[in-house]
Tab-separated table of C-alpha atoms in Angstrom:
chain	number	residue	atom	x	y	z
A	13	MET	CA	-5.741	-31.548	-7.623
A	14	THR	CA	-8.131	-32.001	-4.901
A	15	LYS	CA	-11.853	-31.524	-4.738
A	16	HIS	CA	-11.357	-28.297	-2.937
A	17	ASP	CA	-8.998	-26.858	-5.672
A	18	LEU	CA	-11.790	-27.363	-8.217
A	19	ARG	CA	-14.163	-25.417	-6.185
A	20	GLY	CA	-11.783	-22.425	-5.750
A	21	PRO	CA	-10.670	-20.907	-2.459
A	22	ASP	CA	-12.744	-21.553	0.807
A	23	LEU	CA	-13.974	-18.115	1.715
A	24	ARG	CA	-15.719	-19.327	5.004
A	25	GLY	CA	-14.419	-17.682	8.123
A	26	LEU	CA	-12.738	-14.685	6.462
A	27	THR	CA	-12.700	-11.264	8.138
A	28	ARG	CA	-14.097	-8.320	6.364
A	29	ARG	CA	-10.489	-7.019	5.818
A	30	GLN	CA	-9.345	-10.290	4.335
A	31	LEU	CA	-12.385	-10.425	1.994
A	32	LEU	CA	-12.111	-6.903	0.692
A	33	SER	CA	-8.273	-7.272	0.437
A	34	ARG	CA	-8.665	-10.478	-1.823
A	35	SER	CA	-11.388	-8.857	-3.934
A	36	LEU	CA	-9.859	-5.378	-4.346
A	37	SER	CA	-6.352	-6.606	-5.134
A	38	ALA	CA	-7.406	-8.301	-8.177
A	39	GLY	CA	-8.893	-5.103	-9.967
A	40	ALA	CA	-7.612	-2.347	-7.589
A	41	LEU	CA	-5.467	-0.825	-10.335
A	42	ALA	CA	-5.377	-0.844	-14.157
A	43	VAL	CA	-2.578	0.055	-16.402
A	44	VAL	CA	-4.057	2.542	-18.694
A	45	GLY	CA	-2.033	3.130	-21.878
A	46	THR	CA	1.788	3.892	-21.675
A	47	GLY	CA	2.833	5.406	-18.517
A	48	PHE	CA	-0.431	5.535	-16.719
A	49	ILE	CA	-2.029	3.712	-13.695
A	50	ALA	CA	-5.544	4.386	-12.782
A	51	ALA	CA	-8.106	3.104	-10.312
A	52	PRO	CA	-11.071	1.867	-12.252
A	53	ASN	CA	-13.634	2.968	-9.551
A	54	ALA	CA	-11.970	6.411	-8.596
A	55	ALA	CA	-11.137	9.746	-10.049
A	56	TRP	CA	-7.307	9.611	-9.887
A	57	ALA	CA	-4.541	8.374	-11.988
A	58	VAL	CA	-0.583	8.485	-11.762
A	59	GLU	CA	1.579	8.942	-14.692
A	60	VAL	CA	5.047	7.453	-14.577
A	61	THR	CA	7.999	8.577	-16.846
A	62	VAL	CA	11.045	6.736	-15.751
A	63	ILE	CA	9.803	3.279	-14.244
A	64	THR	CA	7.304	0.982	-15.821
A	65	PRO	CA	3.516	1.255	-15.008
A	66	GLU	CA	3.794	-2.280	-13.767
A	67	GLN	CA	6.626	-1.370	-11.325
A	68	MET	CA	4.459	1.636	-10.040
A	69	ALA	CA	1.571	-0.889	-9.626
A	70	THR	CA	3.940	-3.014	-7.632
A	71	LEU	CA	5.096	-0.090	-5.448
A	72	LEU	CA	1.373	0.938	-4.883
A	73	GLN	CA	0.505	-2.690	-3.730
A	74	MET	CA	3.484	-2.736	-1.516
A	75	ALA	CA	2.493	0.566	0.015
A	76	ARG	CA	-0.798	-0.814	0.892
A	77	ASP	CA	0.617	-4.145	2.354
A	78	ILE	CA	3.285	-2.399	4.444
A	79	TYR	CA	0.996	0.307	5.901
A	80	PRO	CA	-2.594	-1.075	5.444
A	81	HIS	CA	-5.245	1.434	6.169
A	82	ASP	CA	-8.561	0.363	4.514
A	83	GLN	CA	-10.085	3.923	5.090
A	84	VAL	CA	-7.120	5.463	3.123
A	85	PRO	CA	-7.771	5.945	-0.575
A	86	ASP	CA	-5.329	4.610	-3.076
A	87	GLN	CA	-4.571	8.004	-4.388
A	88	PHE	CA	-2.555	8.992	-1.207
A	89	TYR	CA	-0.558	5.844	-1.453
A	90	ALA	CA	0.210	6.834	-5.151
A	91	VAL	CA	1.324	10.180	-3.983
A	92	ALA	CA	3.634	8.499	-1.346
A	93	VAL	CA	5.414	6.308	-4.066
A	94	LYS	CA	5.462	8.648	-6.800
A	95	GLY	CA	8.988	9.708	-5.842
A	96	TYR	CA	10.356	6.391	-6.865
A	97	ASP	CA	9.693	7.376	-10.578
A	98	SER	CA	12.971	9.057	-10.879
A	99	GLU	CA	16.433	8.083	-12.651
A	100	GLU	CA	17.931	7.974	-9.137
A	101	GLN	CA	15.574	5.227	-7.971
A	102	LYS	CA	15.088	3.469	-11.339
A	103	ALA	CA	17.743	0.716	-10.889
A	104	LEU	CA	16.630	0.132	-7.256
A	105	VAL	CA	13.037	-0.214	-8.130
A	106	ALA	CA	13.851	-2.342	-11.158
A	107	GLU	CA	16.007	-4.789	-9.211
A	108	GLY	CA	13.590	-4.793	-6.247
A	109	VAL	CA	10.446	-5.420	-8.337
A	110	ALA	CA	12.217	-8.298	-10.260
A	111	ALA	CA	13.250	-9.885	-7.023
A	112	LEU	CA	9.891	-9.614	-5.538
A	113	ASP	CA	8.080	-11.002	-8.651
A	114	ALA	CA	10.748	-13.878	-8.869
A	115	ALA	CA	9.872	-14.549	-5.202
A	116	ALA	CA	6.199	-14.545	-6.177
A	117	LYS	CA	6.685	-16.899	-9.131
A	118	ALA	CA	8.595	-19.300	-6.908
A	119	ALA	CA	5.468	-19.377	-4.478
A	120	GLY	CA	3.269	-20.084	-7.407
A	121	PHE	CA	1.877	-16.673	-8.326
A	122	ASP	CA	2.244	-14.908	-11.597
A	123	SER	CA	3.676	-11.665	-9.813
A	124	TYR	CA	3.497	-10.005	-6.517
A	125	VAL	CA	0.640	-8.026	-7.527
A	126	ALA	CA	-1.133	-11.013	-8.922
A	127	ALA	CA	-0.845	-12.707	-5.493
A	128	GLY	CA	-4.651	-12.185	-4.448
A	129	TRP	CA	-4.376	-12.590	-0.756
A	130	GLU	CA	-2.831	-9.901	1.520
A	131	GLU	CA	-1.349	-12.770	3.666
A	132	ASP	CA	0.427	-14.250	0.771
A	133	ARG	CA	1.750	-10.830	-0.239
A	134	VAL	CA	2.893	-10.148	3.341
A	135	LYS	CA	4.848	-13.351	3.311
A	136	LEU	CA	6.627	-12.410	0.113
A	137	LEU	CA	7.541	-8.889	1.656
A	138	GLN	CA	8.902	-10.733	4.786
A	139	GLY	CA	11.213	-12.693	2.416
A	140	ILE	CA	12.777	-9.410	1.198
A	141	GLU	CA	12.432	-7.256	4.178
A	142	MET	CA	16.217	-6.950	4.810
A	143	THR	CA	16.914	-5.940	1.368
A	144	PRO	CA	17.789	-2.266	0.489
A	145	PHE	CA	14.695	-1.991	-1.750
A	146	PHE	CA	12.393	-2.823	0.913
A	147	GLN	CA	13.966	-0.729	3.509
A	148	THR	CA	14.006	2.306	1.186
A	149	VAL	CA	10.268	1.903	0.251
A	150	ARG	CA	9.262	1.346	3.909
A	151	SER	CA	11.017	4.249	5.404
A	152	GLY	CA	9.973	6.389	2.546
A	153	LEU	CA	6.453	5.663	3.235
A	154	VAL	CA	6.589	6.859	6.617
A	155	THR	CA	6.820	10.464	5.574
A	156	GLY	CA	5.467	9.970	1.966
A	157	LEU	CA	2.074	8.777	3.427
A	158	TYR	CA	1.723	10.253	6.865
A	159	ASN	CA	3.086	13.648	5.967
A	160	GLN	CA	0.131	14.481	3.565
A	161	LYS	CA	-2.182	16.882	5.441
A	162	GLU	CA	-5.098	15.539	3.422
A	163	VAL	CA	-4.795	12.162	5.252
A	164	TRP	CA	-4.287	13.539	8.744
A	165	PRO	CA	-8.418	13.998	9.222
A	166	ILE	CA	-8.794	10.316	8.350
A	167	PHE	CA	-6.683	9.453	11.423
A	168	GLY	CA	-8.252	12.226	13.679
A	169	TYR	CA	-4.904	14.162	13.719
A	170	GLN	CA	-5.437	17.853	13.687
A	171	GLY	CA	-2.103	18.878	12.761
A	172	GLU	CA	0.670	20.669	14.821
A	173	SER	CA	-0.647	22.505	17.940
A	174	PHE	CA	2.190	24.698	18.892
A	175	SER	CA	0.917	27.738	17.007
A	176	GLN	CA	-2.494	27.269	18.633
A	177	GLY	CA	-1.629	26.859	22.160
A	178	GLY	CA	-0.721	23.241	22.350
A	179	TYR	CA	-2.873	20.057	22.936
A	180	ILE	CA	-3.789	20.660	26.472
A	181	GLU	CA	-6.276	23.351	25.799
A	182	ARG	CA	-6.998	22.082	22.152
A	183	GLY	CA	-8.024	18.446	21.295
A	184	PHE	CA	-6.061	16.491	23.967
A	185	ASN	CA	-9.041	14.326	24.769
A	186	ASP	CA	-11.147	14.550	21.679
A	187	ILE	CA	-9.758	11.141	19.988
A	188	ASP	CA	-12.765	8.885	20.326
A	189	TRP	CA	-11.355	5.885	18.600
A	190	LEU	CA	-8.611	5.023	21.067
């Protein structure tokens, strides 16, 4: 053990995103009772009936790591992965989470969710990115997350425009963040 190990991680030179990711991942979700996951600092919870709360917590963290948007609240990620709490997905999720946790343990973490640095979790995900589990979750998030109308204003998307005359006359140049 080096002197640096005794002091803890060196936080100098971290970007805001890295600092927030590390601090939030440790306490981002709490397993509350049987079948519930809740955010300790928000008014939302997700109930699971088929998969375990720990598996759902892993799916939520995966969703955040695959499509990271600091401005999107966890509740929208929870909606995006709620569909995996089904009999049809139970085996895929159980095997996938077990493999991901095994990779995390081999890398020195207690589990995927316990890996406090986003960079470490992304490396773990890269190790399983060709598996059916990862591909199913990643592709499901495209529609599960981005098809939520409540998320659209966060990205400046006003929705479909055909029924309102198209984008040329309505909002073509009003995105100020590009």
